[in-house]
Amino acid sequence: MWVEVAYALAERQRLIRLESDQPLTVRQAIEQSNILTEFAEIDLEQNRVGVFSQLAGLDDLLQQGD
């Protein structure tokens, strides 16, 4: 399966595509993308996350193409 992790600021955006043989949770996809290293201001305990503009939980399983 493949999913994409995106993060955007007014002056900078990033889109990272991941491929996995196993289902991924939202948290796993974020962590595996290494986007937390690139954007140190992201705090998963404080920031909300979403899938296609819908709020999602960090333990939600992702589907192909999310």
Backbone as JSON Lines, residues from 0, in Angstrom:
{"i":0,"aa":"M","n":[0.83,-1.17,0.0],"ca":[0.0,0.0,0.0],"c":[0.88,1.24,0.0]}
{"i":1,"aa":"W","n":[0.34,2.34,-0.47],"ca":[1.07,3.6,-0.41],"c":[0.18,4.67,0.22]}
{"i":2,"aa":"V","n":[0.82,5.58,0.93],"ca":[0.15,6.73,1.52],"c":[1.06,7.94,1.37]}
{"i":3,"aa":"E","n":[0.51,9.11,1.56],"ca":[1.31,10.32,1.49],"c":[1.15,11.11,2.79]}
{"i":4,"aa":"V","n":[2.26,11.65,3.25],"ca":[2.27,12.51,4.43],"c":[2.56,13.92,3.93]}
{"i":5,"aa":"A","n":[1.71,14.86,4.32],"ca":[1.87,16.24,3.86],"c":[1.9,17.19,5.04]}
{"i":6,"aa":"Y","n":[2.67,18.25,4.89],"ca":[2.71,19.33,5.88],"c":[2.94,20.61,5.11]}
{"i":7,"aa":"A","n":[2.21,21.66,5.48],"ca":[2.33,22.9,4.73],"c":[2.32,24.11,5.65]}
{"i":8,"aa":"L","n":[3.24,25.0,5.38],"ca":[3.28,26.32,5.96],"c":[3.1,27.3,4.8]}
{"i":9,"aa":"A","n":[2.86,28.53,5.1],"ca":[2.67,29.51,4.02],"c":[3.86,29.57,3.09]}
{"i":10,"aa":"E","n":[5.07,29.45,3.66],"ca":[6.28,29.61,2.84],"c":[6.94,28.29,2.45]}
{"i":11,"aa":"R","n":[6.44,27.19,2.96],"ca":[7.11,25.91,2.69],"c":[6.14,24.74,2.82]}
{"i":12,"aa":"Q","n":[6.17,23.85,1.85],"ca":[5.31,22.68,1.87],"c":[6.15,21.43,1.62]}
{"i":13,"aa":"R","n":[5.64,20.3,2.12],"ca":[6.36,19.03,1.91],"c":[5.33,17.92,1.74]}
{"i":14,"aa":"L","n":[5.55,17.06,0.77],"ca":[4.72,15.88,0.5],"c":[5.65,14.69,0.36]}
{"i":15,"aa":"I","n":[5.42,13.68,1.19],"ca":[6.28,12.5,1.21],"c":[5.43,11.26,0.97]}
{"i":16,"aa":"R","n":[5.79,10.49,-0.02],"ca":[5.06,9.26,-0.34],"c":[5.76,8.08,0.34]}
{"i":17,"aa":"L","n":[4.97,7.24,1.02],"ca":[5.49,6.05,1.68],"c":[4.86,4.81,1.08]}
{"i":18,"aa":"E","n":[5.63,3.75,1.01],"ca":[5.1,2.46,0.59],"c":[5.36,1.47,1.7]}
{"i":19,"aa":"S","n":[4.38,0.59,1.97],"ca":[4.51,-0.37,3.05],"c":[3.78,-1.66,2.69]}
{"i":20,"aa":"D","n":[4.35,-2.76,3.11],"ca":[3.69,-4.05,2.93],"c":[2.65,-4.29,4.01]}
{"i":21,"aa":"Q","n":[2.74,-3.52,5.1],"ca":[1.85,-3.67,6.25],"c":[0.95,-2.43,6.37]}
{"i":22,"aa":"P","n":[-0.24,-2.6,6.95],"ca":[-1.06,-1.42,7.22],"c":[-0.32,-0.47,8.17]}
{"i":23,"aa":"L","n":[-0.55,0.81,7.99],"ca":[0.08,1.83,8.82],"c":[-0.98,2.63,9.56]}
{"i":24,"aa":"T","n":[-0.65,3.03,10.8],"ca":[-1.49,4.01,11.48],"c":[-1.02,5.39,11.06]}
{"i":25,"aa":"V","n":[-1.81,6.38,11.39],"ca":[-1.43,7.75,11.09],"c":[-0.09,8.07,11.74]}
{"i":26,"aa":"R","n":[0.07,7.71,13.01],"ca":[1.32,7.97,13.73],"c":[2.51,7.28,13.04]}
{"i":27,"aa":"Q","n":[2.36,6.03,12.66],"ca":[3.45,5.3,12.01],"c":[3.85,5.97,10.7]}
{"i":28,"aa":"A","n":[2.87,6.39,9.93],"ca":[3.18,7.05,8.65],"c":[3.94,8.35,8.89]}
{"i":29,"aa":"I","n":[3.49,9.14,9.85],"ca":[4.17,10.39,10.16],"c":[5.6,10.12,10.6]}
{"i":30,"aa":"E","n":[5.76,9.19,11.51],"ca":[7.1,8.89,12.02],"c":[8.01,8.31,10.93]}
{"i":31,"aa":"Q","n":[7.5,7.39,10.11],"ca":[8.31,6.78,9.07],"c":[8.68,7.77,7.96]}
{"i":32,"aa":"S","n":[7.89,8.81,7.79],"ca":[8.18,9.79,6.74],"c":[9.38,10.68,7.11]}
{"i":33,"aa":"N","n":[9.76,10.7,8.39],"ca":[10.82,11.57,8.9],"c":[10.5,13.05,8.8]}
{"i":34,"aa":"I","n":[9.23,13.37,8.62],"ca":[8.83,14.77,8.53],"c":[9.02,15.49,9.86]}
{"i":35,"aa":"L","n":[9.0,14.73,10.98],"ca":[9.2,15.34,12.29],"c":[10.62,15.88,12.45]}
{"i":36,"aa":"T","n":[11.56,15.3,11.74],"ca":[12.94,15.8,11.76],"c":[13.06,17.08,10.95]}
{"i":37,"aa":"E","n":[12.34,17.11,9.85],"ca":[12.41,18.27,8.96],"c":[11.67,19.49,9.52]}
{"i":38,"aa":"F","n":[10.58,19.23,10.24],"ca":[9.76,20.3,10.82],"c":[9.69,20.09,12.33]}
{"i":39,"aa":"A","n":[10.67,20.6,13.03],"ca":[10.78,20.38,14.47],"c":[9.6,20.95,15.26]}
{"i":40,"aa":"E","n":[8.87,21.88,14.68],"ca":[7.74,22.48,15.39],"c":[6.52,21.56,15.49]}
{"i":41,"aa":"I","n":[6.51,20.47,14.75],"ca":[5.38,19.54,14.82],"c":[5.44,18.79,16.15]}
{"i":42,"aa":"D","n":[4.35,18.86,16.9],"ca":[4.23,18.16,18.17],"c":[2.97,17.3,18.08]}
{"i":43,"aa":"L","n":[3.14,16.0,17.94],"ca":[1.99,15.12,17.76],"c":[1.06,15.08,18.96]}
{"i":44,"aa":"E","n":[1.54,15.52,20.11],"ca":[0.67,15.56,21.29],"c":[-0.17,16.84,21.31]}
{"i":45,"aa":"Q","n":[0.22,17.83,20.52],"ca":[-0.5,19.11,20.5],"c":[-1.22,19.39,19.18]}
{"i":46,"aa":"N","n":[-0.57,19.05,18.06],"ca":[-1.14,19.36,16.75],"c":[-2.18,18.33,16.34]}
{"i":47,"aa":"R","n":[-3.22,18.81,15.68],"ca":[-4.23,17.9,15.14],"c":[-3.75,17.39,13.79]}
{"i":48,"aa":"V","n":[-4.2,16.19,13.45],"ca":[-3.84,15.59,12.16],"c":[-5.13,15.21,11.44]}
{"i":49,"aa":"G","n":[-5.02,15.05,10.14],"ca":[-6.2,14.7,9.37],"c":[-5.85,13.88,8.14]}
{"i":50,"aa":"V","n":[-6.88,13.29,7.6],"ca":[-6.79,12.53,6.35],"c":[-7.84,13.13,5.42]}
{"i":51,"aa":"F","n":[-7.39,13.69,4.31],"ca":[-8.27,14.37,3.36],"c":[-9.15,15.4,4.06]}
{"i":52,"aa":"S","n":[-8.53,16.25,4.86],"ca":[-9.19,17.37,5.57],"c":[-10.19,16.94,6.63]}
{"i":53,"aa":"Q","n":[-10.19,15.68,7.0],"ca":[-11.03,15.19,8.1],"c":[-10.13,14.85,9.27]}
{"i":54,"aa":"L","n":[-10.48,15.33,10.47],"ca":[-9.67,15.02,11.64],"c":[-9.51,13.52,11.79]}
{"i":55,"aa":"A","n":[-8.32,13.12,12.18],"ca":[-8.02,11.69,12.36],"c":[-7.27,11.52,13.68]}
{"i":56,"aa":"G","n":[-7.36,10.32,14.21],"ca":[-6.59,9.98,15.4],"c":[-5.26,9.37,15.01]}
{"i":57,"aa":"L","n":[-4.29,9.49,15.87],"ca":[-2.96,8.96,15.57],"c":[-2.97,7.43,15.44]}
{"i":58,"aa":"D","n":[-3.93,6.77,16.04],"ca":[-4.0,5.31,15.97],"c":[-4.93,4.81,14.87]}
{"i":59,"aa":"D","n":[-5.51,5.71,14.08],"ca":[-6.37,5.32,12.97],"c":[-5.54,4.63,11.9]}
{"i":60,"aa":"L","n":[-6.08,3.55,11.35],"ca":[-5.41,2.86,10.25],"c":[-5.65,3.59,8.95]}
{"i":61,"aa":"L","n":[-4.62,3.69,8.14],"ca":[-4.71,4.33,6.84],"c":[-5.09,3.33,5.77]}
{"i":62,"aa":"Q","n":[-5.69,3.83,4.72],"ca":[-6.06,3.02,3.57],"c":[-5.16,3.4,2.38]}
{"i":63,"aa":"Q","n":[-5.1,2.52,1.42],"ca":[-4.35,2.78,0.18],"c":[-4.69,4.16,-0.36]}
{"i":64,"aa":"G","n":[-3.68,4.98,-0.59],"ca":[-3.86,6.28,-1.2],"c":[-4.17,7.42,-0.24]}
{"i":65,"aa":"D","n":[-4.32,7.12,1.05],"ca":[-4.56,8.19,2.03],"c":[-3.35,9.1,2.09]}
